[in-house]
PDB file of C-alpha atoms in Angstrom:
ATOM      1  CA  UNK Z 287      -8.031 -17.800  41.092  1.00  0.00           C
ATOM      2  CA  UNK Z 288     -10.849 -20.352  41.695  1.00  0.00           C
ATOM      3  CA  UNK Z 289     -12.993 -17.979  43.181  1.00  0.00           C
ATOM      4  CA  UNK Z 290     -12.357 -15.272  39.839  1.00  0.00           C
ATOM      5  CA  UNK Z 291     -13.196 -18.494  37.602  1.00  0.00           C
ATOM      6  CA  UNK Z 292     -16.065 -19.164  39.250  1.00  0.00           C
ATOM      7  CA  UNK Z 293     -17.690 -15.651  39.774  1.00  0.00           C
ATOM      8  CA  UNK Z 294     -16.885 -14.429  36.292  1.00  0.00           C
ATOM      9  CA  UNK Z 295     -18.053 -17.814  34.434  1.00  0.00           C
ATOM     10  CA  UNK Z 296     -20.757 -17.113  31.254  1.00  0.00           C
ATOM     11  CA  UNK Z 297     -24.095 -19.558  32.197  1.00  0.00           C
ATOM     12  CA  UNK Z 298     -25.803 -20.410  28.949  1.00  0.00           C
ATOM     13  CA  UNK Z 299     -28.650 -22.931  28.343  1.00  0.00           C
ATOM     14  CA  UNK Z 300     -28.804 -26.079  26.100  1.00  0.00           C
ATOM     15  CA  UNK Z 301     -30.723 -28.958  25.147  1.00  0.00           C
ATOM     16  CA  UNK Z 302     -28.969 -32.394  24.877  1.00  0.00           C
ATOM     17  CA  UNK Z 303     -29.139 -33.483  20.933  1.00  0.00           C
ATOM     18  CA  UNK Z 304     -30.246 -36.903  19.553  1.00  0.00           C
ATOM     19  CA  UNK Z 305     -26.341 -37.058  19.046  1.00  0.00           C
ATOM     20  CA  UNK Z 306     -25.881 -37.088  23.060  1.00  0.00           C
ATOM     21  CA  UNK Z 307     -24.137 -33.809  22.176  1.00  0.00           C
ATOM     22  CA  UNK Z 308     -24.024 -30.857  23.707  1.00  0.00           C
ATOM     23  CA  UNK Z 309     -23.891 -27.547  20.369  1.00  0.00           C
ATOM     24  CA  UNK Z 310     -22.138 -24.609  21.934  1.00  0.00           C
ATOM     25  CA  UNK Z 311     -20.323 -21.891  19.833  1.00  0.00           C
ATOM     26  CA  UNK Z 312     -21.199 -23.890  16.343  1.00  0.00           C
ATOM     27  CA  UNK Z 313     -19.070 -27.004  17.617  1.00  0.00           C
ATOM     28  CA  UNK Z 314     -20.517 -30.285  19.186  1.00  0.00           C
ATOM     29  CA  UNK Z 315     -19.320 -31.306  22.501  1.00  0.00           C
ATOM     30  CA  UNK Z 316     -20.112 -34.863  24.945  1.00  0.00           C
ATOM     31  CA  UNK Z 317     -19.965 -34.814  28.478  1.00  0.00           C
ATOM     32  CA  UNK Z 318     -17.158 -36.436  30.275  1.00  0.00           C
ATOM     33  CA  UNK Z 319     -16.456 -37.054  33.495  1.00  0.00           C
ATOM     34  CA  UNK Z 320     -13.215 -36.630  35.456  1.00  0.00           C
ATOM     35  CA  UNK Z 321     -12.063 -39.542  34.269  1.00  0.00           C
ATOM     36  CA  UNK Z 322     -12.329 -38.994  30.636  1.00  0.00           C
ATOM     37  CA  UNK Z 323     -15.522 -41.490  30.450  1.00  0.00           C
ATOM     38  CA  UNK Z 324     -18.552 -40.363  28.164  1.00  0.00           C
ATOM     39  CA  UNK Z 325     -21.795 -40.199  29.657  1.00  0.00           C
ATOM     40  CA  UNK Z 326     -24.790 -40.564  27.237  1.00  0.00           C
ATOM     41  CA  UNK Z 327     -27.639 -38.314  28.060  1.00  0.00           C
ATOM     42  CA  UNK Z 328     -31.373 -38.641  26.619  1.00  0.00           C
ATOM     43  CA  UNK Z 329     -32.330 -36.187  23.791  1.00  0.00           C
ATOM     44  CA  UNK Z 330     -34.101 -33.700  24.589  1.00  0.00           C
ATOM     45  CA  UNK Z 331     -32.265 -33.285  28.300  1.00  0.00           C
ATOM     46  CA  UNK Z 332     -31.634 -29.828  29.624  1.00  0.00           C
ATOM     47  CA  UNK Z 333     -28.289 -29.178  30.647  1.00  0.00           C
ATOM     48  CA  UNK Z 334     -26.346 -25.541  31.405  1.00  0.00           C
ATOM     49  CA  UNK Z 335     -22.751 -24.722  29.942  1.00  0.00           C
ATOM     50  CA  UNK Z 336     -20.645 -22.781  31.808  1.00  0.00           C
ATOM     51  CA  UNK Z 337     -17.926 -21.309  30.660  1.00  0.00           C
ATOM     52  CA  UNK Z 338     -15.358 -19.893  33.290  1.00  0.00           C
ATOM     53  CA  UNK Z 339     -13.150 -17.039  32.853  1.00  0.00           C
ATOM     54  CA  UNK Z 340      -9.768 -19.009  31.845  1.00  0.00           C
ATOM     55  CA  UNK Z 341     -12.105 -20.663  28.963  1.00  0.00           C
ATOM     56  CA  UNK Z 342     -12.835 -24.032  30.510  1.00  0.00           C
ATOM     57  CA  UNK Z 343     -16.609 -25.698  29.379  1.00  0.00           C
ATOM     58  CA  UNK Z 344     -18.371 -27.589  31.578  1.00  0.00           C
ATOM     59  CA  UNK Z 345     -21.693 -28.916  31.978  1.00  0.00           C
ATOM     60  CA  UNK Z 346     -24.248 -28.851  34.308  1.00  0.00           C
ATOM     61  CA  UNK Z 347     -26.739 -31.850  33.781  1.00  0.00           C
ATOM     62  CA  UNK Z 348     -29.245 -33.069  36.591  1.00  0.00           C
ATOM     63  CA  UNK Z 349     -27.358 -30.906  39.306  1.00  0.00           C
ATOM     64  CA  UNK Z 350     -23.902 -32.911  38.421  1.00  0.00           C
ATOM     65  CA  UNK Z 351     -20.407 -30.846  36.678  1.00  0.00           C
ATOM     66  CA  UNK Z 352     -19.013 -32.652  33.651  1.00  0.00           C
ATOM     67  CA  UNK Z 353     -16.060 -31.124  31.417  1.00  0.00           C
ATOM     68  CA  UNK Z 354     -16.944 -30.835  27.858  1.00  0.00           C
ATOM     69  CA  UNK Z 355     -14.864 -32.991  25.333  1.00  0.00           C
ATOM     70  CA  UNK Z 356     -14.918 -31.855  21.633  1.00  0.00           C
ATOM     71  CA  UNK Z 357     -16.525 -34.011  18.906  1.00  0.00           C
ATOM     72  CA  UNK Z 358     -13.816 -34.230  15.771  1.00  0.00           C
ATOM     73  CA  UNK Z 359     -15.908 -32.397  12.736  1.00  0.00           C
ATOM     74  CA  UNK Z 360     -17.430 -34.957  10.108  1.00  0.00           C
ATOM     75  CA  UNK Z 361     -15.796 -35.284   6.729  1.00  0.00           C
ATOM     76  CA  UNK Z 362     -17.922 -36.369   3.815  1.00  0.00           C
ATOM     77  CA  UNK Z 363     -15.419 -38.433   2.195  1.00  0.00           C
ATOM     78  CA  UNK Z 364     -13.377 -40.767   4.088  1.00  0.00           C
ATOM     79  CA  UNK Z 365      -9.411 -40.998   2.974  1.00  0.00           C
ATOM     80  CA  UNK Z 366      -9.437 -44.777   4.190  1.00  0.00           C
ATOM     81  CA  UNK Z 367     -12.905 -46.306   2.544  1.00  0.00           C
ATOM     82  CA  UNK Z 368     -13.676 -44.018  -0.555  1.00  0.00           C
ATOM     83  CA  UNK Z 369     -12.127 -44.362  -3.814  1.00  0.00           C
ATOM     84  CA  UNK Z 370     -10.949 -40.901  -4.937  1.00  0.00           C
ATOM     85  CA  UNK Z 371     -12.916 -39.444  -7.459  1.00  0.00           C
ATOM     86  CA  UNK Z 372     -11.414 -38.892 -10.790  1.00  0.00           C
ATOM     87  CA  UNK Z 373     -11.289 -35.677 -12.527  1.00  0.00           C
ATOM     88  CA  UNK Z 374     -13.824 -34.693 -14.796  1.00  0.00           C
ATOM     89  CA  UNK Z 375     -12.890 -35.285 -18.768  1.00  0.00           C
ATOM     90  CA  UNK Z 376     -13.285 -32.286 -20.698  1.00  0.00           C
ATOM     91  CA  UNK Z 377     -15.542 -31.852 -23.577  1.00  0.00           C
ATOM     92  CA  UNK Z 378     -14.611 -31.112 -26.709  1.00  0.00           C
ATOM     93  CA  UNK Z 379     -16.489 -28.180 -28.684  1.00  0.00           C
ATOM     94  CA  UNK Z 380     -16.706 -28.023 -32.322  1.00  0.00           C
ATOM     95  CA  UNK Z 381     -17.218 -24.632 -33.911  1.00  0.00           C
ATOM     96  CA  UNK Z 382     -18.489 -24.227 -37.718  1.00  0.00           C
ATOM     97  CA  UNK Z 383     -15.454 -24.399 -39.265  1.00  0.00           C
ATOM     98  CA  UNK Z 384     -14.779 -27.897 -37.992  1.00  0.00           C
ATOM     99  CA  UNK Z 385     -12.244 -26.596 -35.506  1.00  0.00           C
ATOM    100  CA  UNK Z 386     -12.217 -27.630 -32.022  1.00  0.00           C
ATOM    101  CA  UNK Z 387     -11.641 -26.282 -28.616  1.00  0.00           C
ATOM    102  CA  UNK Z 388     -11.515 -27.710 -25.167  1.00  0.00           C
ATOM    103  CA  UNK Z 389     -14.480 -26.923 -23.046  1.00  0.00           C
ATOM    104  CA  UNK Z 390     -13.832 -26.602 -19.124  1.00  0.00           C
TER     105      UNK Z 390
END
């Protein structure tokens, strides 16, 4: 099965990001190593993903394998330190006849 993996693995080339971040498929990944510790690459640094068959990523930087861990996605608004935001007040309309109505 190693030998399948390996033979049928898709080779693609990347750049390292600012981030130390590896973008592959529109998601961010970091290089680990067995061990689960990050390594932090210069920007700029070439590296090579390589998917194998049974959908495993690793990386290939500086003639070195490291798996690829995915980076959690960014949320603009953080549920611990941000207030929540309050919903806007509607405006009242008045028409000509001194009536009103509630503008959304």
């Amino acid at each position: 099965m190693e030998k399948i993996n390996r033979t049928l693995a898709i080779l693609s080339t990347r750049t390292i990001d600012s981030g130390h971040c590896i973008r592959f498929n529109n998601k961010y990944y970091f290089p680990v190593t067995e061990n689960g510790d990050r390594r932090y690459f210069a920007g700029k640094t070439d590296c090579m993903v390589i998917e194998t068959f049974d959908g495993q990523l690793l990386a290939n930087i500086a003639d070195n394998l490291y798996l690829m861990e995915e980076v959690a996605e960014h949320v603009l608004v953080s549920k611990e330190f941000d207030a929540p935001k309050e919903a806007p007040k509607k405006e009242k309309v008045y028409s000509s006849n001194g009536s009103f109505m509630e503008k959304s």
